[in-house]
Every structure is written in structure tokens, then in C-alpha cells.
PDB file of C-alpha atoms in Angstrom:
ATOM      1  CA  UNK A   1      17.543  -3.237  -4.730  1.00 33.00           C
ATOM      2  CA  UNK A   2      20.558  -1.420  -6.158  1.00 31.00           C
ATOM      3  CA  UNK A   3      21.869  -1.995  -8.527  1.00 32.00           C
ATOM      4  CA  UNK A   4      25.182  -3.444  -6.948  1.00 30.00           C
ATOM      5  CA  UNK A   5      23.022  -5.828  -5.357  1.00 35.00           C
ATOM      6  CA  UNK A   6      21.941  -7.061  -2.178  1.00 35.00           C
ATOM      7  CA  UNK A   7      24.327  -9.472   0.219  1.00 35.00           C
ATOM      8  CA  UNK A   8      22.148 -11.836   2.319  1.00 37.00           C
ATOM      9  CA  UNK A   9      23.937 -12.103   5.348  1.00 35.00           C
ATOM     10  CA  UNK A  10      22.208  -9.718   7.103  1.00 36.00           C
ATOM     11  CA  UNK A  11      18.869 -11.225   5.739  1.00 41.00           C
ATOM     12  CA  UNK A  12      18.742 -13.876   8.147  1.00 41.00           C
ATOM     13  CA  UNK A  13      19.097 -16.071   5.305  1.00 47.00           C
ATOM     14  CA  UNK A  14      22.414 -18.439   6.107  1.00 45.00           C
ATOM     15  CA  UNK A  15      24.049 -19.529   3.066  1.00 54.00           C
ATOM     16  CA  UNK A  16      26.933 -22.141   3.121  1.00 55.00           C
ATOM     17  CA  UNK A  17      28.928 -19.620   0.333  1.00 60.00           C
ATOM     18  CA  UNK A  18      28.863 -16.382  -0.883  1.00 75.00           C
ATOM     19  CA  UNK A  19      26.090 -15.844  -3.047  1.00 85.00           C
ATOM     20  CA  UNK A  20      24.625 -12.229  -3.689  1.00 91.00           C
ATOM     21  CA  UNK A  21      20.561 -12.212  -4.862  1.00 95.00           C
ATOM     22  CA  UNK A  22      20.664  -8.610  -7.051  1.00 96.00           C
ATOM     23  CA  UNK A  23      18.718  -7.172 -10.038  1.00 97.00           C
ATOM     24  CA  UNK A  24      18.860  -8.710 -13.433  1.00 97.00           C
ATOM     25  CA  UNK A  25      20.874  -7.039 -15.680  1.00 97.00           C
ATOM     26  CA  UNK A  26      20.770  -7.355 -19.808  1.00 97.00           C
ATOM     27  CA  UNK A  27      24.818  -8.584 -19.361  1.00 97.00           C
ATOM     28  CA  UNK A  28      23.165 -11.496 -17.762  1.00 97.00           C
ATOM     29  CA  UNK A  29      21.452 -12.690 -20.483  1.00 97.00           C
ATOM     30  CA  UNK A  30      23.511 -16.105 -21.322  1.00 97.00           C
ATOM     31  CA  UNK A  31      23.534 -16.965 -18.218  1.00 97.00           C
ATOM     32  CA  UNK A  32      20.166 -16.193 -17.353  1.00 97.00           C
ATOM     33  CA  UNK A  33      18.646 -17.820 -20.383  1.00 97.00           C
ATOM     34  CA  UNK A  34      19.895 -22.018 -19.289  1.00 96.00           C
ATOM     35  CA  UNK A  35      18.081 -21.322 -15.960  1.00 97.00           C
ATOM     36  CA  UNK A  36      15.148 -20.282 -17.823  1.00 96.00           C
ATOM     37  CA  UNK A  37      15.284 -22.550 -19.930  1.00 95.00           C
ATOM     38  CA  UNK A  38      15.817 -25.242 -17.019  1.00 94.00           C
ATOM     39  CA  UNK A  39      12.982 -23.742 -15.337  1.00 95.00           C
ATOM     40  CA  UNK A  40      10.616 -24.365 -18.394  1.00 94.00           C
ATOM     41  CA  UNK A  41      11.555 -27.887 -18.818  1.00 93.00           C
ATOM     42  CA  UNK A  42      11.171 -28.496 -15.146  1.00 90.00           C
ATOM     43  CA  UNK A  43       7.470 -27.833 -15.947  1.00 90.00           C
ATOM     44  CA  UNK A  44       7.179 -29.788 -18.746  1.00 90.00           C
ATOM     45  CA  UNK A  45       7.905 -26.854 -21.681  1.00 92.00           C
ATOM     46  CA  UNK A  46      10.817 -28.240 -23.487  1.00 85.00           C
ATOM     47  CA  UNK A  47      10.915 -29.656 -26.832  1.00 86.00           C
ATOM     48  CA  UNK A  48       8.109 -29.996 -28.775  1.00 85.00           C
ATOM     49  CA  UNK A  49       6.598 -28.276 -26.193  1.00 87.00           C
ATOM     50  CA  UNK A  50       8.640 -25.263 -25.268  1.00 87.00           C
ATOM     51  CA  UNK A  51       7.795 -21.764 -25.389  1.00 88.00           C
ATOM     52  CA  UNK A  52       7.856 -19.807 -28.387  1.00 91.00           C
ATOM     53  CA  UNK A  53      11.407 -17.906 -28.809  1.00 93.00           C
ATOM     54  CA  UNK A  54       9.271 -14.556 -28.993  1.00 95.00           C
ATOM     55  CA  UNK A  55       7.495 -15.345 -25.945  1.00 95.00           C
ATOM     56  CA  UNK A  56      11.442 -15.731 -23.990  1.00 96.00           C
ATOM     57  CA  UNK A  57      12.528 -12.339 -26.061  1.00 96.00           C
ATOM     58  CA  UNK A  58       9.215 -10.682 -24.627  1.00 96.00           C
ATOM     59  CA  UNK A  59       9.293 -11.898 -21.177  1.00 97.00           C
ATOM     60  CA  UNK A  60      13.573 -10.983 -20.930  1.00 98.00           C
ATOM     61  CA  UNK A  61      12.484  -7.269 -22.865  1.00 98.00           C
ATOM     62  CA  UNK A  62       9.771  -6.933 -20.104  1.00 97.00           C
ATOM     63  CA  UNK A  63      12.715  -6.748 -16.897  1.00 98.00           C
ATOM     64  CA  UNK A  64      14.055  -3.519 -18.866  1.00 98.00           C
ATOM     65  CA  UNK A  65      10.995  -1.543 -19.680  1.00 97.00           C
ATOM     66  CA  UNK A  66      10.153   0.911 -16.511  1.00 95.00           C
ATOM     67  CA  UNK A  67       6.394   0.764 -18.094  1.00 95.00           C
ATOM     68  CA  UNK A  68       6.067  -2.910 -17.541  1.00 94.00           C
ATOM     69  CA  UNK A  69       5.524  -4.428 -13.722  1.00 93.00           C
ATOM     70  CA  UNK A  70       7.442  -7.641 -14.411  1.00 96.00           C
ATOM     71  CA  UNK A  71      10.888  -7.713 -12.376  1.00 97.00           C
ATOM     72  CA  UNK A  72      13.574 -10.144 -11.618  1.00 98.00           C
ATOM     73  CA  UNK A  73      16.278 -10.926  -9.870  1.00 98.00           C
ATOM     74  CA  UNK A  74      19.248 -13.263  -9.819  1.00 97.00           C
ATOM     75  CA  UNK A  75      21.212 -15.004  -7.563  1.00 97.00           C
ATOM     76  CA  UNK A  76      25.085 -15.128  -8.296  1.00 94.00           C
ATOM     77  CA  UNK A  77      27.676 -17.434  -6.826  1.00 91.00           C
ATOM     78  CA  UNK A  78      30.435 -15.735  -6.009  1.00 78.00           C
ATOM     79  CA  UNK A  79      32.915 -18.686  -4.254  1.00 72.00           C
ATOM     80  CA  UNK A  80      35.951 -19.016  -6.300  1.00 64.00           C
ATOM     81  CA  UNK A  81      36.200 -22.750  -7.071  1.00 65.00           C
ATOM     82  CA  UNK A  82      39.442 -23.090  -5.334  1.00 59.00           C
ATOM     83  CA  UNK A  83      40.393 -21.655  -2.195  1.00 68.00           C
ATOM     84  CA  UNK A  84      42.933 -18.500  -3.285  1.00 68.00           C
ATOM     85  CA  UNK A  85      41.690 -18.387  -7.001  1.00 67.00           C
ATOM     86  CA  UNK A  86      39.112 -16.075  -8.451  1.00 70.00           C
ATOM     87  CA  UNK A  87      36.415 -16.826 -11.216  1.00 70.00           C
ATOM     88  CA  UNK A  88      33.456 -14.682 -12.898  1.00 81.00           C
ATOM     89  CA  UNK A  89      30.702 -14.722 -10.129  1.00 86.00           C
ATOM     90  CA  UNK A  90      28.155 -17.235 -11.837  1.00 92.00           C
ATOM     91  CA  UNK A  91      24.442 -17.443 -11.469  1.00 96.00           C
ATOM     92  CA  UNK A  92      22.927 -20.422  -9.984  1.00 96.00           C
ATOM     93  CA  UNK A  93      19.286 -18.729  -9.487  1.00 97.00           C
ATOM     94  CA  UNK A  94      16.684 -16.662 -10.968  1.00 98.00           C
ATOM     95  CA  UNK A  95      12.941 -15.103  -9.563  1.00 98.00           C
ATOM     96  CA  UNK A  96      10.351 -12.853 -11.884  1.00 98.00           C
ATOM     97  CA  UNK A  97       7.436 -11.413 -10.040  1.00 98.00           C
ATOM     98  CA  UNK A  98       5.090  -8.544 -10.488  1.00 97.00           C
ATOM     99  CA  UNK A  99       3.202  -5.839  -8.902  1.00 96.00           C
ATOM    100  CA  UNK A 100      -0.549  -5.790  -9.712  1.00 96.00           C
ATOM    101  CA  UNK A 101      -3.862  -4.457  -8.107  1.00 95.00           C
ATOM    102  CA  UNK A 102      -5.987  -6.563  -5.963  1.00 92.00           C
ATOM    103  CA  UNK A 103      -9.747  -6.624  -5.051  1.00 94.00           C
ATOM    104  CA  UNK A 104      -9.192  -6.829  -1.581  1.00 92.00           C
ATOM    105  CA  UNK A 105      -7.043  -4.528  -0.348  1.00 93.00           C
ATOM    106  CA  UNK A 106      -6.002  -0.528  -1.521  1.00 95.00           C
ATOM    107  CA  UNK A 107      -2.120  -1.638  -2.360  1.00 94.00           C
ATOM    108  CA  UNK A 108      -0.779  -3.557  -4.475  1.00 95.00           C
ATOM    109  CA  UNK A 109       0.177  -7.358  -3.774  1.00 96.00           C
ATOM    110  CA  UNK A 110       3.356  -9.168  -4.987  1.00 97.00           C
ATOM    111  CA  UNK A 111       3.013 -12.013  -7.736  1.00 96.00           C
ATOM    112  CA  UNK A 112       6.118 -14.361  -7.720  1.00 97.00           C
ATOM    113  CA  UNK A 113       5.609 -16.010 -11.116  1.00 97.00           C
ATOM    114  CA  UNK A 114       8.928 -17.398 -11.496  1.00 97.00           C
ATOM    115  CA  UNK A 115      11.827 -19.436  -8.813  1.00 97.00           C
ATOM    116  CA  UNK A 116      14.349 -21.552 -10.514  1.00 96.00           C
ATOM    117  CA  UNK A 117      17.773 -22.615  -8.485  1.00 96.00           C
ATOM    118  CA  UNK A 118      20.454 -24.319 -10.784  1.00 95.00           C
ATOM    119  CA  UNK A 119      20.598 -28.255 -10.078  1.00 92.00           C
ATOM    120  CA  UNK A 120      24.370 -27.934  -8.147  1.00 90.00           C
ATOM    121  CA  UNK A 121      22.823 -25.161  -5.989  1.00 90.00           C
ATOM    122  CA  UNK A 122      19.605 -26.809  -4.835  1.00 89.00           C
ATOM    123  CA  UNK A 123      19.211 -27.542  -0.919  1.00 87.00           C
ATOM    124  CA  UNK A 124      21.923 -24.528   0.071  1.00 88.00           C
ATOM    125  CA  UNK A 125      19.427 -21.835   0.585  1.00 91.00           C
ATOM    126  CA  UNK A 126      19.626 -19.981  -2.809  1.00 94.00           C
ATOM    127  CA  UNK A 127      15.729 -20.164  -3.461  1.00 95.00           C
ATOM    128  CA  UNK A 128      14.898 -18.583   0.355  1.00 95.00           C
ATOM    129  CA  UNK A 129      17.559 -16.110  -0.140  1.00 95.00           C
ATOM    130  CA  UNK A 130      15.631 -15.731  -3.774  1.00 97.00           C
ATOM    131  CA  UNK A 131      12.317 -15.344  -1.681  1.00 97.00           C
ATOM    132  CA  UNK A 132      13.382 -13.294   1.319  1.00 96.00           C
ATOM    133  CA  UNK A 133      15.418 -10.802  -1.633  1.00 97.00           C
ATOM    134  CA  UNK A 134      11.123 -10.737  -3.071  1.00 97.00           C
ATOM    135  CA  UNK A 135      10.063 -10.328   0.135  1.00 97.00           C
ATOM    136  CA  UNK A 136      12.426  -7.435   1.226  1.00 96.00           C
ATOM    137  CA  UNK A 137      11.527  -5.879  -2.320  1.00 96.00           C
ATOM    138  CA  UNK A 138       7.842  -5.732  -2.282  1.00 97.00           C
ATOM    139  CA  UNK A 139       8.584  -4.642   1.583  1.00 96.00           C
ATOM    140  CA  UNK A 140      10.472  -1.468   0.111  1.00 96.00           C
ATOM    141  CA  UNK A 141       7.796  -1.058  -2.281  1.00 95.00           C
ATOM    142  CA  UNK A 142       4.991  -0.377   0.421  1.00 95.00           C
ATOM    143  CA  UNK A 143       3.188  -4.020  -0.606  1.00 96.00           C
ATOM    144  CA  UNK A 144       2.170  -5.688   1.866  1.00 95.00           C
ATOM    145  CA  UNK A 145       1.949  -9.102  -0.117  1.00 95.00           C
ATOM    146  CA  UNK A 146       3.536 -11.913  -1.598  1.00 97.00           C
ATOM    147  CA  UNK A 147       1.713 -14.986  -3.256  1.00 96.00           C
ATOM    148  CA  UNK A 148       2.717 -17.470  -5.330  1.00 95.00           C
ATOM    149  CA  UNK A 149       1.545 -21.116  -6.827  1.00 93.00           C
ATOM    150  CA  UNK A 150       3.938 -24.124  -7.417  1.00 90.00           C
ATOM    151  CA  UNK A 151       2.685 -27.891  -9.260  1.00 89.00           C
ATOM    152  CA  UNK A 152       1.497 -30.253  -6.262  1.00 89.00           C
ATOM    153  CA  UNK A 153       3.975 -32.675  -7.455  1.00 89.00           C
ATOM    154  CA  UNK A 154       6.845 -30.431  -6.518  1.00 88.00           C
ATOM    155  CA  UNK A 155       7.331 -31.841  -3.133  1.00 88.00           C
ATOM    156  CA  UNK A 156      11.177 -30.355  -2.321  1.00 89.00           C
ATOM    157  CA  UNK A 157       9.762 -26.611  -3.576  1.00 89.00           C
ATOM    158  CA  UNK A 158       6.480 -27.351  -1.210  1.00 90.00           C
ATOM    159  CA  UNK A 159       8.726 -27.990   1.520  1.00 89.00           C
ATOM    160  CA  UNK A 160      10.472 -24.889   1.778  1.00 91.00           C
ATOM    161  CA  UNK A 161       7.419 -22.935   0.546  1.00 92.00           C
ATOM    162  CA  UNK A 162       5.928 -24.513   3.993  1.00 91.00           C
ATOM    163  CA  UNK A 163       8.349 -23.144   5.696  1.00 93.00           C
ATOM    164  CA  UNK A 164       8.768 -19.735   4.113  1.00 94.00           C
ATOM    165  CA  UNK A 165       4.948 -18.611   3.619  1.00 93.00           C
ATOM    166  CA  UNK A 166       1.541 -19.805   4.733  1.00 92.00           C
ATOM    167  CA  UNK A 167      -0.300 -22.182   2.427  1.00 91.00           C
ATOM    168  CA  UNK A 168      -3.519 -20.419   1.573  1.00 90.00           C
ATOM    169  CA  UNK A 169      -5.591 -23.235   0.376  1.00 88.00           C
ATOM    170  CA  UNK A 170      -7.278 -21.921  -2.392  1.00 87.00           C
ATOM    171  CA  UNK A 171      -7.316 -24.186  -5.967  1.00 85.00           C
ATOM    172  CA  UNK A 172      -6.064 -22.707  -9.094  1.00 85.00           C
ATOM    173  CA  UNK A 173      -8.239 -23.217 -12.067  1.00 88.00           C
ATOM    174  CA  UNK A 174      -8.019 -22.167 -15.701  1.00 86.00           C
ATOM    175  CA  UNK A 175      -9.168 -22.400 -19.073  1.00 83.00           C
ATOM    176  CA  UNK A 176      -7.609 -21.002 -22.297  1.00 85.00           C
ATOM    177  CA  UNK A 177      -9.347 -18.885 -24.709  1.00 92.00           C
TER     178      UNK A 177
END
């Protein structure tokens, strides 16, 4: 993706405004950080139970550092909020996902870890413009592979998931050490 970003409409994404999925940038920061943070809590890591500050630092350092696989990209709205009028473009979305080495096949595959869309901008297409934008990315990149894993509780997310990928039925199973 440049880094002017990407316009969807010739995605075959349709989107009921103008909303551009680009490249993180470290300018985005405060307004990337409330999504984040909305994504954690979605998931139950708020509060006493929210992730370290050092762990957020780490994770936003990561996007920057051309030695680390982690990438991300947001989704901006761009619709001034009255018709004639002009505003900051604001973002409404966010995705992190990785490159990494597989078992099974000689490239690499596609790890979305991370799709948040801000509360207001939920059911308007912003997360499957987020997930075509992966899609066309890892496409670019020669990987022939995206996967990802959401909570089986998160119905809405399932449903477009269904729609947007194949379910691949395996069970996700860890243990901390």
C-alpha cells in the first residue's frame, strides 16, 4: 500500500461514504490508540485486566520497525459531517497482521491478529474493506494466505467472516508458560 493510501471503490468493496483503508502512520497514534483500546476491552482486557502500557508501546513500535513482520492498517472516514463543510478525515477502523513461515507450504501465509471497527461505523462495510485492504496486501506480497481466529461468541464478526473467508474448522488451544 502507499503510503497515500488505498481508495476502496475499485475493491469491490461498496461503502455507503468515503472511507480510505491505508497504512498506519506514527501521526495516527491518538487516534489509533481508543480503537485499540476499544478493541482490548471488547475482549475482555480492560481494567484490572488490561494490557500492560509496555506491551501497547511495543506492539505500536513494532508497525515502524522494517525488521519486525507486524503491520497495520487503518481505515479513515473521510465524509465531512455536513454536506459543503470539511473536517480532519477520522479513523473509525484498525487491522494488525503478520507475515510468518508455515509448515505446509514454501511461502509465507498472512496472520490477521487484529480487526476493530469504531462502534458508529459498524455494519457499513469498514471491517471487509479492512479485510479485502489484508487481502490485496498479502496478494502484493506473493502470499497466498490469509487466516485468522475470532471468540465464538462474536456472532456479528462470524457473520461477515462467513461471508468473507472459509471457516476452516480447526480448534484453537493454548496454555501459558
Amino acid at each position: 500500500m502507499s503510503g497515500s493510501g488505498v481508495a476502496l471503490s475499485g475493491s469491490g468493496v461498496a461503502l455507503n461514504w468515503p472511507v480510505q483503508v491505508r497504512p498506519v502512520t506514527r501521526a495516527d497514534f491518538a487516534q489509533w490508540k481508543p480503537l485499540w483500546d476499544g478493541y482490548n476491552a471488547f475482549y475482555g482486557r480492560s481494567g484490572p485486566t488490561a494490557l500492560p502500557a509496555d506491551v501497547t508501546d511495543a506492539t505500536w513500535a513494532r508497525f515502524f520497525d522494517p525488521e519486525e513482520p507486524v503491520l497495520a492498517l487503518v481505515a479513515e472516514d473521510r465524509a465531512p459531517e455536513h454536506p459543503g463543510t470539511e473536517r480532519e478525515p477520522r479513523l473509525i477502523g484498525l487491522t494488525h497482521f503478520l507475515y510468518h513461515r508455515s509448515t505446509i507450504q514454501i511461502a509465507p501465509t498472512c496472520y490477521l491478529a487484529d480487526l476493530f471497527t469504531a462502534d458508529a461505523a459498524r455494519g457499513r462495510g469498514v471491517g471487509r474493506a479492512l479485510i479485502a485492504a489484508v487481502y490485496e496486501h498479502a496478494g502484493r506480497a506473493g502470499v497466498p494466505r490469509v487466516y485468522w481466529q475470532t471468540h465464538e461468541s462474536n456472532a456479528v464478526a462470524r457473520g461477515l467472516y462467513d461471508r468473507v473467508a472459509e471457516r476452516s474448522g480447526f480448534i484453537v488451544y493454548r496454555h501459558s508458560v
